[in-house]
Amino acid sequence: MTSATEYIGLEYDSPENRRYKRADIYYDGQTIPLDDASIDSVLSTQTLEHVPNPEQIVTEWARILRPGGQLLLTMPFMWPECNLPLK
């Protein structure tokens, strides 16, 4: 097992995110600005459900991951009524 030596924070590019959030790189919604096979691992926690085009970012993760790279993905339970108040 190896440990991480660098962390690269990624955020969706918008004026609000550039103003209020700190990220190392910004994502235009289509292409992550990293070279092919340049990343050892991707960590995504509780974010995929907020992405308007999840298929695209998953494709991008696959593109930037090195062969044998790892994806650690967590997301909440998918349920159509998850944000409704309890009765």
C-alpha atoms as an extended CHARMM CRD file, in Angstrom:
* protein
*
        87  EXT
         1         1  MET       CA              0.0000000000        0.0000000000        0.0000000000  PROA      1               0.0000000000
         2         2  THR       CA              1.3010000000        3.4460000000       -0.8890000000  PROA      2               0.0000000000
         3         3  SER       CA              0.3610000000        6.7740000000        0.5810000000  PROA      3               0.0000000000
         4         4  ALA       CA             -0.5780000000        9.9360000000       -1.2320000000  PROA      4               0.0000000000
         5         5  THR       CA              2.1040000000       12.5500000000       -1.6980000000  PROA      5               0.0000000000
         6         6  GLU       CA             -0.0500000000       15.1400000000       -3.4430000000  PROA      6               0.0000000000
         7         7  TYR       CA             -3.7110000000       16.1280000000       -3.4810000000  PROA      7               0.0000000000
         8         8  ILE       CA             -5.3010000000       18.0090000000       -6.3700000000  PROA      8               0.0000000000
         9         9  GLY       CA             -8.6560000000       19.5890000000       -5.5740000000  PROA      9               0.0000000000
        10        10  LEU       CA            -11.1220000000       19.8330000000       -8.4640000000  PROA      10              0.0000000000
        11        11  GLU       CA            -14.1570000000       22.1000000000       -8.6010000000  PROA      11              0.0000000000
        12        12  TYR       CA            -16.7630000000       22.8970000000      -11.2500000000  PROA      12              0.0000000000
        13        13  ASP       CA            -15.8520000000       26.1540000000      -12.9630000000  PROA      13              0.0000000000
        14        14  SER       CA            -18.2800000000       28.9720000000      -12.3260000000  PROA      14              0.0000000000
        15        15  PRO       CA            -17.8930000000       32.5680000000      -11.1890000000  PROA      15              0.0000000000
        16        16  GLU       CA            -19.3770000000       31.6750000000       -7.8020000000  PROA      16              0.0000000000
        17        17  ASN       CA            -17.0610000000       28.7100000000       -7.2890000000  PROA      17              0.0000000000
        18        18  ARG       CA            -14.0140000000       30.7300000000       -8.2960000000  PROA      18              0.0000000000
        19        19  ARG       CA            -15.0780000000       33.4520000000       -5.8750000000  PROA      19              0.0000000000
        20        20  TYR       CA            -16.0630000000       31.3190000000       -2.8630000000  PROA      20              0.0000000000
        21        21  LYS       CA            -14.3000000000       27.9590000000       -3.1910000000  PROA      21              0.0000000000
        22        22  ARG       CA            -10.6560000000       27.0400000000       -3.2730000000  PROA      22              0.0000000000
        23        23  ALA       CA             -9.5470000000       24.4650000000       -5.8130000000  PROA      23              0.0000000000
        24        24  ASP       CA             -6.3210000000       23.5940000000       -7.5390000000  PROA      24              0.0000000000
        25        25  ILE       CA             -8.0290000000       23.1280000000      -10.9030000000  PROA      25              0.0000000000
        26        26  TYR       CA            -11.4700000000       23.8800000000      -12.3020000000  PROA      26              0.0000000000
        27        27  TYR       CA            -13.6060000000       21.6020000000      -14.4840000000  PROA      27              0.0000000000
        28        28  ASP       CA            -15.5910000000       23.0750000000      -17.3910000000  PROA      28              0.0000000000
        29        29  GLY       CA            -18.2060000000       20.3120000000      -17.2990000000  PROA      29              0.0000000000
        30        30  GLN       CA            -16.6520000000       18.4540000000      -20.2180000000  PROA      30              0.0000000000
        31        31  THR       CA            -12.9240000000       17.9300000000      -19.7470000000  PROA      31              0.0000000000
        32        32  ILE       CA            -10.8190000000       17.7120000000      -16.6060000000  PROA      32              0.0000000000
        33        33  PRO       CA             -7.6770000000       19.7590000000      -17.3800000000  PROA      33              0.0000000000
        34        34  LEU       CA             -5.2320000000       16.9120000000      -16.7120000000  PROA      34              0.0000000000
        35        35  ASP       CA             -3.2960000000       14.6590000000      -19.0680000000  PROA      35              0.0000000000
        36        36  ASP       CA             -4.4370000000       11.1550000000      -19.9330000000  PROA      36              0.0000000000
        37        37  ALA       CA             -3.2910000000        8.5010000000      -17.4390000000  PROA      37              0.0000000000
        38        38  SER       CA             -1.7360000000       11.1270000000      -15.1560000000  PROA      38              0.0000000000
        39        39  ILE       CA             -3.4500000000       10.3630000000      -11.8380000000  PROA      39              0.0000000000
        40        40  ASP       CA             -2.9760000000        7.3900000000       -9.5080000000  PROA      40              0.0000000000
        41        41  SER       CA             -6.3510000000        7.6610000000       -7.7880000000  PROA      41              0.0000000000
        42        42  VAL       CA             -9.5940000000        9.6090000000       -7.7640000000  PROA      42              0.0000000000
        43        43  LEU       CA            -11.5850000000       10.2700000000       -4.5920000000  PROA      43              0.0000000000
        44        44  SER       CA            -15.1620000000       11.4620000000       -4.9820000000  PROA      44              0.0000000000
        45        45  THR       CA            -17.3190000000       11.6680000000       -1.8810000000  PROA      45              0.0000000000
        46        46  GLN       CA            -20.9700000000       12.6380000000       -2.0190000000  PROA      46              0.0000000000
        47        47  THR       CA            -20.5440000000       14.6750000000       -5.2170000000  PROA      47              0.0000000000
        48        48  LEU       CA            -21.6030000000       12.5600000000       -8.2000000000  PROA      48              0.0000000000
        49        49  GLU       CA            -25.2900000000       13.1870000000       -7.5160000000  PROA      49              0.0000000000
        50        50  HSD       CA            -24.6690000000       16.9380000000       -7.9350000000  PROA      50              0.0000000000
        51        51  VAL       CA            -22.9950000000       16.6910000000      -11.3420000000  PROA      51              0.0000000000
        52        52  PRO       CA            -25.3560000000       17.5440000000      -14.2440000000  PROA      52              0.0000000000
        53        53  ASN       CA            -23.6480000000       15.0330000000      -16.5640000000  PROA      53              0.0000000000
        54        54  PRO       CA            -22.3560000000       12.1790000000      -14.3830000000  PROA      54              0.0000000000
        55        55  GLU       CA            -21.5520000000        9.9710000000      -17.3840000000  PROA      55              0.0000000000
        56        56  GLN       CA            -19.1120000000       12.6060000000      -18.6460000000  PROA      56              0.0000000000
        57        57  ILE       CA            -17.1880000000       13.0270000000      -15.4080000000  PROA      57              0.0000000000
        58        58  VAL       CA            -16.9490000000        9.2490000000      -14.9430000000  PROA      58              0.0000000000
        59        59  THR       CA            -15.5130000000        9.0490000000      -18.4650000000  PROA      59              0.0000000000
        60        60  GLU       CA            -13.0380000000       11.7650000000      -17.5230000000  PROA      60              0.0000000000
        61        61  TRP       CA            -12.0160000000        9.9170000000      -14.3520000000  PROA      61              0.0000000000
        62        62  ALA       CA            -11.2880000000        6.8480000000      -16.4650000000  PROA      62              0.0000000000
        63        63  ARG       CA             -9.2640000000        8.9610000000      -18.9020000000  PROA      63              0.0000000000
        64        64  ILE       CA             -7.0490000000       10.6150000000      -16.2760000000  PROA      64              0.0000000000
        65        65  LEU       CA             -6.4910000000        7.4650000000      -14.1830000000  PROA      65              0.0000000000
        66        66  ARG       CA             -3.2920000000        5.5600000000      -14.8270000000  PROA      66              0.0000000000
        67        67  PRO       CA             -3.6150000000        1.8680000000      -15.7220000000  PROA      67              0.0000000000
        68        68  GLY       CA             -4.3310000000        0.1150000000      -12.4460000000  PROA      68              0.0000000000
        69        69  GLY       CA             -5.4400000000        3.4040000000      -10.8880000000  PROA      69              0.0000000000
        70        70  GLN       CA             -8.1320000000        3.4030000000       -8.2340000000  PROA      70              0.0000000000
        71        71  LEU       CA            -11.4480000000        5.1960000000       -7.9020000000  PROA      71              0.0000000000
        72        72  LEU       CA            -12.9990000000        5.5720000000       -4.4510000000  PROA      72              0.0000000000
        73        73  LEU       CA            -16.5600000000        6.7460000000       -4.9120000000  PROA      73              0.0000000000
        74        74  THR       CA            -19.2310000000        7.3020000000       -2.3040000000  PROA      74              0.0000000000
        75        75  MET       CA            -22.7140000000        8.6490000000       -2.8040000000  PROA      75              0.0000000000
        76        76  PRO       CA            -25.9140000000        8.7370000000       -0.8040000000  PROA      76              0.0000000000
        77        77  PHE       CA            -28.6090000000        6.1760000000       -1.2320000000  PROA      77              0.0000000000
        78        78  MET       CA            -30.5360000000        6.9680000000       -4.4110000000  PROA      78              0.0000000000
        79        79  TRP       CA            -34.2160000000        7.4750000000       -3.6700000000  PROA      79              0.0000000000
        80        80  PRO       CA            -36.5780000000        9.7870000000       -5.5680000000  PROA      80              0.0000000000
        81        81  GLU       CA            -37.9740000000       11.2470000000       -2.3390000000  PROA      81              0.0000000000
        82        82  CYS       CA            -34.7340000000       11.7570000000       -0.4260000000  PROA      82              0.0000000000
        83        83  ASN       CA            -35.2320000000       15.4970000000        0.1070000000  PROA      83              0.0000000000
        84        84  LEU       CA            -38.8830000000       15.3870000000        1.1550000000  PROA      84              0.0000000000
        85        85  PRO       CA            -39.6820000000       16.0050000000        4.8220000000  PROA      85              0.0000000000
        86        86  LEU       CA            -40.7310000000       13.0060000000        6.9070000000  PROA      86              0.0000000000
        87        87  LYS       CA            -44.4410000000       12.7920000000        7.6100000000  PROA      87              0.0000000000
